[in-house]
Tab-separated table of C-alpha atoms and ligand atoms in Angstrom:
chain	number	residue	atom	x	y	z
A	1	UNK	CA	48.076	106.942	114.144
A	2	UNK	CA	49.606	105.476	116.808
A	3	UNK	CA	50.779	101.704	116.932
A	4	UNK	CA	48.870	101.474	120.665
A	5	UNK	CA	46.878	102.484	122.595
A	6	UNK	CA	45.443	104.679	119.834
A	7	UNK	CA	41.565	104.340	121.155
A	8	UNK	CA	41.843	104.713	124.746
A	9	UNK	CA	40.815	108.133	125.048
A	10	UNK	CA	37.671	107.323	123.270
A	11	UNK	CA	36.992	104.389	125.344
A	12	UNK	CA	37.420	105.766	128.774
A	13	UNK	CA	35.276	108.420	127.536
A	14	UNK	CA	34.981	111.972	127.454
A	15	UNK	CA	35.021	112.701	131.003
A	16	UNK	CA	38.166	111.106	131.243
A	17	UNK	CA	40.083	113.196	128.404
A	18	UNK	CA	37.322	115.898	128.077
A	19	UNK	CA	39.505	119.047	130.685
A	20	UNK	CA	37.765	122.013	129.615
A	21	UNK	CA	34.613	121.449	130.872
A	22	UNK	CA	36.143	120.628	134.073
A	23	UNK	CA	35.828	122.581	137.514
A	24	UNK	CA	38.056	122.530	140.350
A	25	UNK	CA	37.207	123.221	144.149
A	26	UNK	CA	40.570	124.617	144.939
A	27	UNK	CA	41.531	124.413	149.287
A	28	UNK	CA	42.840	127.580	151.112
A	29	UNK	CA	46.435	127.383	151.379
A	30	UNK	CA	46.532	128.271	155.095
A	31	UNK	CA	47.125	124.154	155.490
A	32	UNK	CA	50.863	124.519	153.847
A	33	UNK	CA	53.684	126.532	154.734
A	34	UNK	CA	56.661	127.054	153.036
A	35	UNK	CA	60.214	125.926	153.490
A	36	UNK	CA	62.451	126.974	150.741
A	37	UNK	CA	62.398	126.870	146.799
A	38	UNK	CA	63.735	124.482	144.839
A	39	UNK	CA	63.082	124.702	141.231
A	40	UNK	CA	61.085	126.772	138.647
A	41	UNK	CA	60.589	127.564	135.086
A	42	UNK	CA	58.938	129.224	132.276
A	43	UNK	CA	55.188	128.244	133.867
A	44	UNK	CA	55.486	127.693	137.626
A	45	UNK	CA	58.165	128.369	140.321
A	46	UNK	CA	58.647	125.021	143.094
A	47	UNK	CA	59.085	125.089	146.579
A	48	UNK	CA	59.630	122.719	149.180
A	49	UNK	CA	56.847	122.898	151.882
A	50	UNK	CA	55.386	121.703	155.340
A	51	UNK	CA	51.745	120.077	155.462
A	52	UNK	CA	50.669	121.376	159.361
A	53	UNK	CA	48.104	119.000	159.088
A	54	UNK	CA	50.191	115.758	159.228
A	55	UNK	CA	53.907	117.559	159.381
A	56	UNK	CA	54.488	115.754	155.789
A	57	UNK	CA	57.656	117.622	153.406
A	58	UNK	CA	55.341	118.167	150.362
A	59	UNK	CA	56.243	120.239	147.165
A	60	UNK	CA	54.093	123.000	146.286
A	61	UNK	CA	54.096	123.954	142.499
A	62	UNK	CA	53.191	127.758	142.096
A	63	UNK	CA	51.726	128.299	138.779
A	64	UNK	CA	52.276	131.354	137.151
A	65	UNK	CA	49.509	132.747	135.819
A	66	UNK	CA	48.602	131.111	132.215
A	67	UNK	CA	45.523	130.863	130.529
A	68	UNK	CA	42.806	128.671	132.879
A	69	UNK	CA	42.875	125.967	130.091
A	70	UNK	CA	46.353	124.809	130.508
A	71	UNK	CA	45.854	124.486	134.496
A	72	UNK	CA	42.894	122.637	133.819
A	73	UNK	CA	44.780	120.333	131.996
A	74	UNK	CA	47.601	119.467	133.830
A	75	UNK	CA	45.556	119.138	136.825
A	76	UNK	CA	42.712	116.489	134.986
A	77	UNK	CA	45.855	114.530	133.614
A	78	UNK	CA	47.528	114.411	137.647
A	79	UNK	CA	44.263	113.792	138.915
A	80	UNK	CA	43.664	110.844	136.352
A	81	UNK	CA	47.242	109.313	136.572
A	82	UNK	CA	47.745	109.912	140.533
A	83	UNK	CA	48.115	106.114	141.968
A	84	UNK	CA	49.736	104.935	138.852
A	85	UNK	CA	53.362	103.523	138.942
A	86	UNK	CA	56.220	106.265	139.193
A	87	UNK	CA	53.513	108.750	139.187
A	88	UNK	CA	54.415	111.877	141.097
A	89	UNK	CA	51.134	111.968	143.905
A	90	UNK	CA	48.937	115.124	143.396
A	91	UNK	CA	47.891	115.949	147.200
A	92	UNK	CA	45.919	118.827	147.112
A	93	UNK	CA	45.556	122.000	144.779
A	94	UNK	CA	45.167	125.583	146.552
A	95	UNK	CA	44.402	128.581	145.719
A	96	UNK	CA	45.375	132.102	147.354
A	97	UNK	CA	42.326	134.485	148.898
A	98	UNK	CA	42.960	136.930	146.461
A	99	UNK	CA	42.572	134.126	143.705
A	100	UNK	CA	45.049	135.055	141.472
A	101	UNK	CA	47.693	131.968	142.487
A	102	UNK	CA	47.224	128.295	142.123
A	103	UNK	CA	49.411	126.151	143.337
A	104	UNK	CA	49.506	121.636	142.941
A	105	UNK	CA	50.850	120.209	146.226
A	106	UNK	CA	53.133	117.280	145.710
A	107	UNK	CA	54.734	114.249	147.862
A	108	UNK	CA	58.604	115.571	148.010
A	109	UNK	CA	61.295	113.266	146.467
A	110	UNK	CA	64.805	114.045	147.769
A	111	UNK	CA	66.239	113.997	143.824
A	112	UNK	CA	70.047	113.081	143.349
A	113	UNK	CA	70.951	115.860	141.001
A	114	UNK	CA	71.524	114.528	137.610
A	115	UNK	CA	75.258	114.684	136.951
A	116	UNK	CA	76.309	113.019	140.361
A	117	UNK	CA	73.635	110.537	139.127
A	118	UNK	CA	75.808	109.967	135.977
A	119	UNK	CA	78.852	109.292	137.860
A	120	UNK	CA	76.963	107.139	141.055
A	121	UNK	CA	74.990	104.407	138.596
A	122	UNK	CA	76.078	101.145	138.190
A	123	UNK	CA	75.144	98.667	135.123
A	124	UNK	CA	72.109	97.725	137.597
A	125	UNK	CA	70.770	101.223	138.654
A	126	UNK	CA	70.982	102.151	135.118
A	127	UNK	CA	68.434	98.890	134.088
A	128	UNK	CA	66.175	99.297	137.323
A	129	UNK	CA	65.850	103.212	136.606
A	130	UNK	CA	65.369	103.089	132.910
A	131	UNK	CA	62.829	99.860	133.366
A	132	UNK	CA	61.031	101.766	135.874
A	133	UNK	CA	60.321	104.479	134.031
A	134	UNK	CA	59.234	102.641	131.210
A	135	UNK	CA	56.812	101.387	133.452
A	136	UNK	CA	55.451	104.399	134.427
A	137	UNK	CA	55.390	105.575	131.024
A	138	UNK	CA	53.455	102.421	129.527
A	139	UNK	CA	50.659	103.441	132.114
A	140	UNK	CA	50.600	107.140	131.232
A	141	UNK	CA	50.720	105.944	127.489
A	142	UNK	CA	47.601	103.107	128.205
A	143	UNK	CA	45.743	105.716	129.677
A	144	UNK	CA	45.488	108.237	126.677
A	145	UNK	CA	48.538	110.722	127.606
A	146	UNK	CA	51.737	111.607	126.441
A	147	UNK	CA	54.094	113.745	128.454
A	148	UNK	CA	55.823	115.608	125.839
A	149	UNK	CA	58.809	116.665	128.327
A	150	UNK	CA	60.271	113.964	129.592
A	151	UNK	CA	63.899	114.666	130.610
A	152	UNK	CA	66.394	114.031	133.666
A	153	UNK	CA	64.183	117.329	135.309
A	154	UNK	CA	61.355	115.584	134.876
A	155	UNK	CA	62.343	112.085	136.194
A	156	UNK	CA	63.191	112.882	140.317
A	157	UNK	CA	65.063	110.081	141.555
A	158	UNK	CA	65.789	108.928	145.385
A	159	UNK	CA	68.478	106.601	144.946
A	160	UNK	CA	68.778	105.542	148.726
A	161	UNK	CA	65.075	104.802	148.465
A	162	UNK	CA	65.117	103.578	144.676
A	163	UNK	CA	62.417	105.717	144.105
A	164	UNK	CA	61.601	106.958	140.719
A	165	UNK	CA	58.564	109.826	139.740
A	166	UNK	CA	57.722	111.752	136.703
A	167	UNK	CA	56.817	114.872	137.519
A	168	UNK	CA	55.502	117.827	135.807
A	169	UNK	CA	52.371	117.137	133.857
A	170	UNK	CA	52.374	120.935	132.384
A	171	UNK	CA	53.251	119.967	128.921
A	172	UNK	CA	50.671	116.394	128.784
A	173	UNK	CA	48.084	115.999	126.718
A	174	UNK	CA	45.553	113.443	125.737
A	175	UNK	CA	46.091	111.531	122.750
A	176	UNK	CA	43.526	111.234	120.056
A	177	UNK	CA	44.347	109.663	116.057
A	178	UNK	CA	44.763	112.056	113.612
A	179	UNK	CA	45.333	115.437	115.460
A	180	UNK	CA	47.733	117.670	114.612
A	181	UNK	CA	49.846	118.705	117.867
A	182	UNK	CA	51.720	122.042	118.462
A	183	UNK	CA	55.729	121.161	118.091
A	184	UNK	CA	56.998	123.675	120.563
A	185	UNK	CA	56.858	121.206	123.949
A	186	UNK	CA	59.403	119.780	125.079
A	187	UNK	CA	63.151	120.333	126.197
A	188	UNK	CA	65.704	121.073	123.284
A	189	UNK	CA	67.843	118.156	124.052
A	190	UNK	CA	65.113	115.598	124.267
A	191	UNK	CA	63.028	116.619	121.376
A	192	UNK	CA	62.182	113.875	118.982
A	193	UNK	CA	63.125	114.630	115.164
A	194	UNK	CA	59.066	114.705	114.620
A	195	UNK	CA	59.349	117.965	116.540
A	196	UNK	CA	62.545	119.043	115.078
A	197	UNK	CA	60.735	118.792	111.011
A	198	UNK	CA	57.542	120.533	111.979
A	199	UNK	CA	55.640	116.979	111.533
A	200	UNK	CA	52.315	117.125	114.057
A	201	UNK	CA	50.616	114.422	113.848
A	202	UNK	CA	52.953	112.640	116.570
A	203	UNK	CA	51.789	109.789	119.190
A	204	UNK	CA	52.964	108.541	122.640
A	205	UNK	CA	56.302	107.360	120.569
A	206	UNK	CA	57.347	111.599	121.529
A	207	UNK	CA	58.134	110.497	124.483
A	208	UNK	CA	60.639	107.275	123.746
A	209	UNK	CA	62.639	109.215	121.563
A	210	UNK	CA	63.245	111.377	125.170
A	211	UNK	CA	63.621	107.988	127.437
A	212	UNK	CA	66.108	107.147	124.694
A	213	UNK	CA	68.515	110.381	124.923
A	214	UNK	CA	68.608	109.898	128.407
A	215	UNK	CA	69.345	105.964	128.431
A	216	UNK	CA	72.373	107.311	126.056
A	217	UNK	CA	73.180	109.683	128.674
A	218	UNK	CA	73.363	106.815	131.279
A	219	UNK	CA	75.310	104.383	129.096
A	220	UNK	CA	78.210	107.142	127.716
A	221	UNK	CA	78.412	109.400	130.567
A	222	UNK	CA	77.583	112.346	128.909
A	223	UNK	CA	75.389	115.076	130.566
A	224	UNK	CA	73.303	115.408	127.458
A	225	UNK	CA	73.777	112.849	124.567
A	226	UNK	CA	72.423	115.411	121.850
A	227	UNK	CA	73.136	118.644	122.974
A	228	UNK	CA	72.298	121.191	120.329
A	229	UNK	CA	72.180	124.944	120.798
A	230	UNK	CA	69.437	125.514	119.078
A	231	UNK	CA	66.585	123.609	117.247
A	232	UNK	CA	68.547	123.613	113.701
A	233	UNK	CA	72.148	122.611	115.565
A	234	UNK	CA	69.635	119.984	117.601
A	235	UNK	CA	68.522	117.472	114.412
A	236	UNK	CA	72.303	118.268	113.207
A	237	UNK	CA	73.524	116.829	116.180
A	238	UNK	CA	71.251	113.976	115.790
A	239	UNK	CA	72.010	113.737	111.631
A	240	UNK	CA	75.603	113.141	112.780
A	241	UNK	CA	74.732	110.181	114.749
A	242	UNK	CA	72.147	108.325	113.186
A	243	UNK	CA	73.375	109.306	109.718
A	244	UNK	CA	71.380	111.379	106.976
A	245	UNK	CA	70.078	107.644	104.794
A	246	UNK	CA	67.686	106.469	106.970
A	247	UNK	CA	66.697	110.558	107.751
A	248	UNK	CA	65.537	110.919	103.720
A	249	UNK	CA	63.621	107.744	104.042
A	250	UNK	CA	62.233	108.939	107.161
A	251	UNK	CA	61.249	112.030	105.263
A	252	UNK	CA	59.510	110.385	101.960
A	253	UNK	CA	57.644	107.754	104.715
A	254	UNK	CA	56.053	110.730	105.644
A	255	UNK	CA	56.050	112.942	102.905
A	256	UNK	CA	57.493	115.633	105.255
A	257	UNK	CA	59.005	118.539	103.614
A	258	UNK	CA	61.936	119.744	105.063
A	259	UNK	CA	63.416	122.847	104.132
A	260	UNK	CA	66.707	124.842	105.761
A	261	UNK	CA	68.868	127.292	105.260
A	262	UNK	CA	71.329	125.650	107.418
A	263	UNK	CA	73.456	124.631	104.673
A	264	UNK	CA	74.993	121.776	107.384
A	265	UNK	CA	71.996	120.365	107.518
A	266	UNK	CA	71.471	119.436	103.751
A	267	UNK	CA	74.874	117.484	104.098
A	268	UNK	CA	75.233	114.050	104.182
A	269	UNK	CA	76.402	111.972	106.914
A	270	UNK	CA	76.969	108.391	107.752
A	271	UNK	CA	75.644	106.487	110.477
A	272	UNK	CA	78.014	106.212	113.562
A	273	UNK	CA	77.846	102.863	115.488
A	274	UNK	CA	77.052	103.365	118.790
A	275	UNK	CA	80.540	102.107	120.237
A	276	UNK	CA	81.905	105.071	118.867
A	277	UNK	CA	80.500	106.542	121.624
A	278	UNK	CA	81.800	104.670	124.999
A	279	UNK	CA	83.392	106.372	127.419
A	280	UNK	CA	87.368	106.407	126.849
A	281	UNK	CA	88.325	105.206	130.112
A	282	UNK	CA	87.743	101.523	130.334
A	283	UNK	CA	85.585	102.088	133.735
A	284	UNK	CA	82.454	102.636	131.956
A	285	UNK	CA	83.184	100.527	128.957
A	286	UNK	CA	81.256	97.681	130.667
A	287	UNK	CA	77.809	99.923	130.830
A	288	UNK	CA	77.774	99.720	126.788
A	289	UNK	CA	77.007	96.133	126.250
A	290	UNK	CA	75.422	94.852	122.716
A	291	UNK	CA	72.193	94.446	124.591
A	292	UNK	CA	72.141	97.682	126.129
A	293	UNK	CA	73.344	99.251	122.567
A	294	UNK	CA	70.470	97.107	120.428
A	295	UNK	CA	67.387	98.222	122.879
A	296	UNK	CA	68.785	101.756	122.351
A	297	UNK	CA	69.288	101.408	118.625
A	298	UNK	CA	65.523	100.722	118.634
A	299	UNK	CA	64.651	103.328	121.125
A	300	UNK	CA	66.496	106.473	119.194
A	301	UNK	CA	64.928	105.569	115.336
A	302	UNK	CA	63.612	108.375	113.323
A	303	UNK	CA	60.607	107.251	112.422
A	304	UNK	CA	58.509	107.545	115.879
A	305	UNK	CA	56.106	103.990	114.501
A	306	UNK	CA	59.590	101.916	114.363
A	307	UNK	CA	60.091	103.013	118.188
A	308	UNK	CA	59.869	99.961	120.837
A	309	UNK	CA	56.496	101.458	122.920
A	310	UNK	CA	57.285	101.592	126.578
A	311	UNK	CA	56.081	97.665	127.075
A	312	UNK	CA	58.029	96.221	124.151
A	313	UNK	CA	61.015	98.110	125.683
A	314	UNK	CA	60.166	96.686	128.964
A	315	UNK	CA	60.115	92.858	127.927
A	316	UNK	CA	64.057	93.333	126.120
A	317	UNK	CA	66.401	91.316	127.531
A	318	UNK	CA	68.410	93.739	128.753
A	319	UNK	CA	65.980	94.634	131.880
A	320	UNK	CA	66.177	90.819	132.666
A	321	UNK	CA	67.814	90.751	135.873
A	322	UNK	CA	65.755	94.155	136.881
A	323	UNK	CA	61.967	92.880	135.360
A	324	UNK	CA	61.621	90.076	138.091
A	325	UNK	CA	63.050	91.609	141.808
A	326	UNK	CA	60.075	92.285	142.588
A	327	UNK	CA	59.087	88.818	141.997
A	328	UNK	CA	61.762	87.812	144.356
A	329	UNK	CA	61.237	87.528	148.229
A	330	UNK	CA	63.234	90.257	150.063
A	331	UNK	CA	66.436	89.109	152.478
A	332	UNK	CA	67.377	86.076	150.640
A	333	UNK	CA	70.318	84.486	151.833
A	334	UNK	CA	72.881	86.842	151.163
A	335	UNK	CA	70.791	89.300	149.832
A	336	UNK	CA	71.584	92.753	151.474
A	337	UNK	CA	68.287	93.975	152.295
A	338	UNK	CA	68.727	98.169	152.233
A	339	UNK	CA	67.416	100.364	155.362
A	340	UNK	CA	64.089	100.951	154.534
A	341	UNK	CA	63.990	102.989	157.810
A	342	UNK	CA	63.449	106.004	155.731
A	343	UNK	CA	61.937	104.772	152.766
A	344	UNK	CA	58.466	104.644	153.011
B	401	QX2	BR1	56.835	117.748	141.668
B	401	QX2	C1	58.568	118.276	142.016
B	401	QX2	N1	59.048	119.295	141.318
B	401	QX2	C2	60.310	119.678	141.562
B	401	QX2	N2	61.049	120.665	141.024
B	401	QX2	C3	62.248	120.651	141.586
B	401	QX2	N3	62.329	119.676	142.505
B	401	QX2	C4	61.124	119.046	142.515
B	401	QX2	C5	60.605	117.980	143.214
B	401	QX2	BR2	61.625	117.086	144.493
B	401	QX2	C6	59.317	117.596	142.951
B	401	QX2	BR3	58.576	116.149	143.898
């Protein structure tokens, strides 16, 4: 059960969660041309596109053709969580004349690419990123949804416009107590240990564990922090780092049964302090600070109930000097305001 937010679902009701019984008046597509593509995976293939309505960029998410249920879902969940903070905007959803393609149409984000992101952020774009997508994460939590795949693919980032959006919803699903969840989502690196032992009866805290790899990512400079090469090498990689005692206590909390034939994995191994793990020249060694260290300490914990949730992560005092700019009135004395020429 989770910690929060374990009741919403039932509270907003069932024809907030209920997606099944749940029918969609798709547009014609003649409204959106495309431009070029610029992504695509196992379920869907992304393009950039032209709305000839209002001459907006927009992204238009092709879905390839999966069972009715799953588009269902992903479009209830965008459709419920359009408007909230770092939300990816759902526009419009269209569907071919001869039916067989549907297709979400998204506001664009022109994303900085992931490993010049690693080398461009500071100390401060590396709070005011990770804070805002704990914010956006608190909402999707508080309103009965976990994302299941968050990862640096998922989180587009302008960083002239210091905009951040989760995108792709095509792995969400509601959260209700006491349901066992399928353990195949998510992206190898960013899968939480939960995943990892076969244990399915996992919360909102899924997606911390992923918020956490990344925010080790950000602090060490490495592309992926655990980078596995397959799901038995993944939780080794992990093992190494976080050390095999608290992983057996983790297991008997639980009563999880872990079995492998990955004779690695039955090893024991210490727990590595997270210094070990600054970058060796002293340029980044500033990013690594004890504060930044203990909020990830508490982010990247085995057992998904010790997590921080995405608001007790947000009030750490590490996000201090990122938590109140907003608060602050723009063009201070001194205070470079950017060019929000472009930035709408
Ligand atoms: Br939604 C969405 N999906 C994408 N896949 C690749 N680039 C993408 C962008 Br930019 C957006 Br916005």
């Amino acid at each position: 059960m989770a910690r929060t937010y374990a009741d919403v679902n039932d509270a907003l009701g069932r024809q907030w969660y209920d997606y099944e019984n749940f029918t969609i008046e798709w547009s014609s597509p003649e409204r959106y041309e495309i431009i070029d593509r610029i992504g695509g995976g196992k379920y869907s293939e992304v393009f950039k596109g032209i709305d000839m309505v209002n001459s907006d960029i927009c992204v238009i998410k092709v879905l390839k053709p999966v069972v009715d249920k799953k588009i269902k879902r992903e479009v209830k969940i965008l459709r419920n969580l359009t408007g909230g903070p770092n939300i990816i905007a759902l526009l419009d959803v269209v569907q071919d004349q001869t039916g067989r393609y549907h297709s979400l149409v998204m506001e664009y984000i022109e994303n900085v690419e992931w490993k010049a992101a690693l080398i461009l952020f500071t100390e401060v774009d590396i709070k005011y990123y990770i804070f805002q997508l704990l914010k956006a994460l608190d909402f999707v939590h508080s309103r009965g949804v976990m994302h299941r795949d968050v990862k640096p693919g998922n989180v587009m980032i302008d960083h002239r416009c210091r905009k951040l959006r989760l995108i792709d919803w095509g792995l969400a699903e509601f959260y209700h107590p006491d349901i066992a969840y399928h353990i195949r989502v998510g992206s190898r690196y960013y899968k939480a240990p939960e995943l990892l032992v076969g244990y399915k009866m996992y919360d909102y805290s899924l997606d911390i564990w992923s918020v956490g790899c990344m925010f080790a990512s950000m602090l060490f400079k490495r592309e992926h922090f655990f980078r596995g090469s397959d799901n038995d090498d993944q939780l080794l990689r992990i093992l190494r780092v976080l050390g095999t005692n608290s992983f057996d206590s983790y297991l008997k909390m639980y009563d999880i049964t872990f079995k492998s034939c990955h004779e690695a994995l039955l090893q024991e191994y210490p727990k590595q302090p997270w210094t070990r793990f600054t970058a060796p020249d002293y340029r980044h060694r500033d990013l690594a600070t004890t504060e930044a260290l203990d909020l990830l300490e508490k982010m990247l914990r085995y057992d998904h109930r010790q997590r921080l949730t995405a608001r007790e992560a947000q009030s750490h005092a590490y996000f201090n000097v990122v938590r109140l700019e907003g608060a602050s009135h723009k063009g201070g004395l001194g205070e470079y305001v950017s060019d929000s020429g472009f930035c709408s």
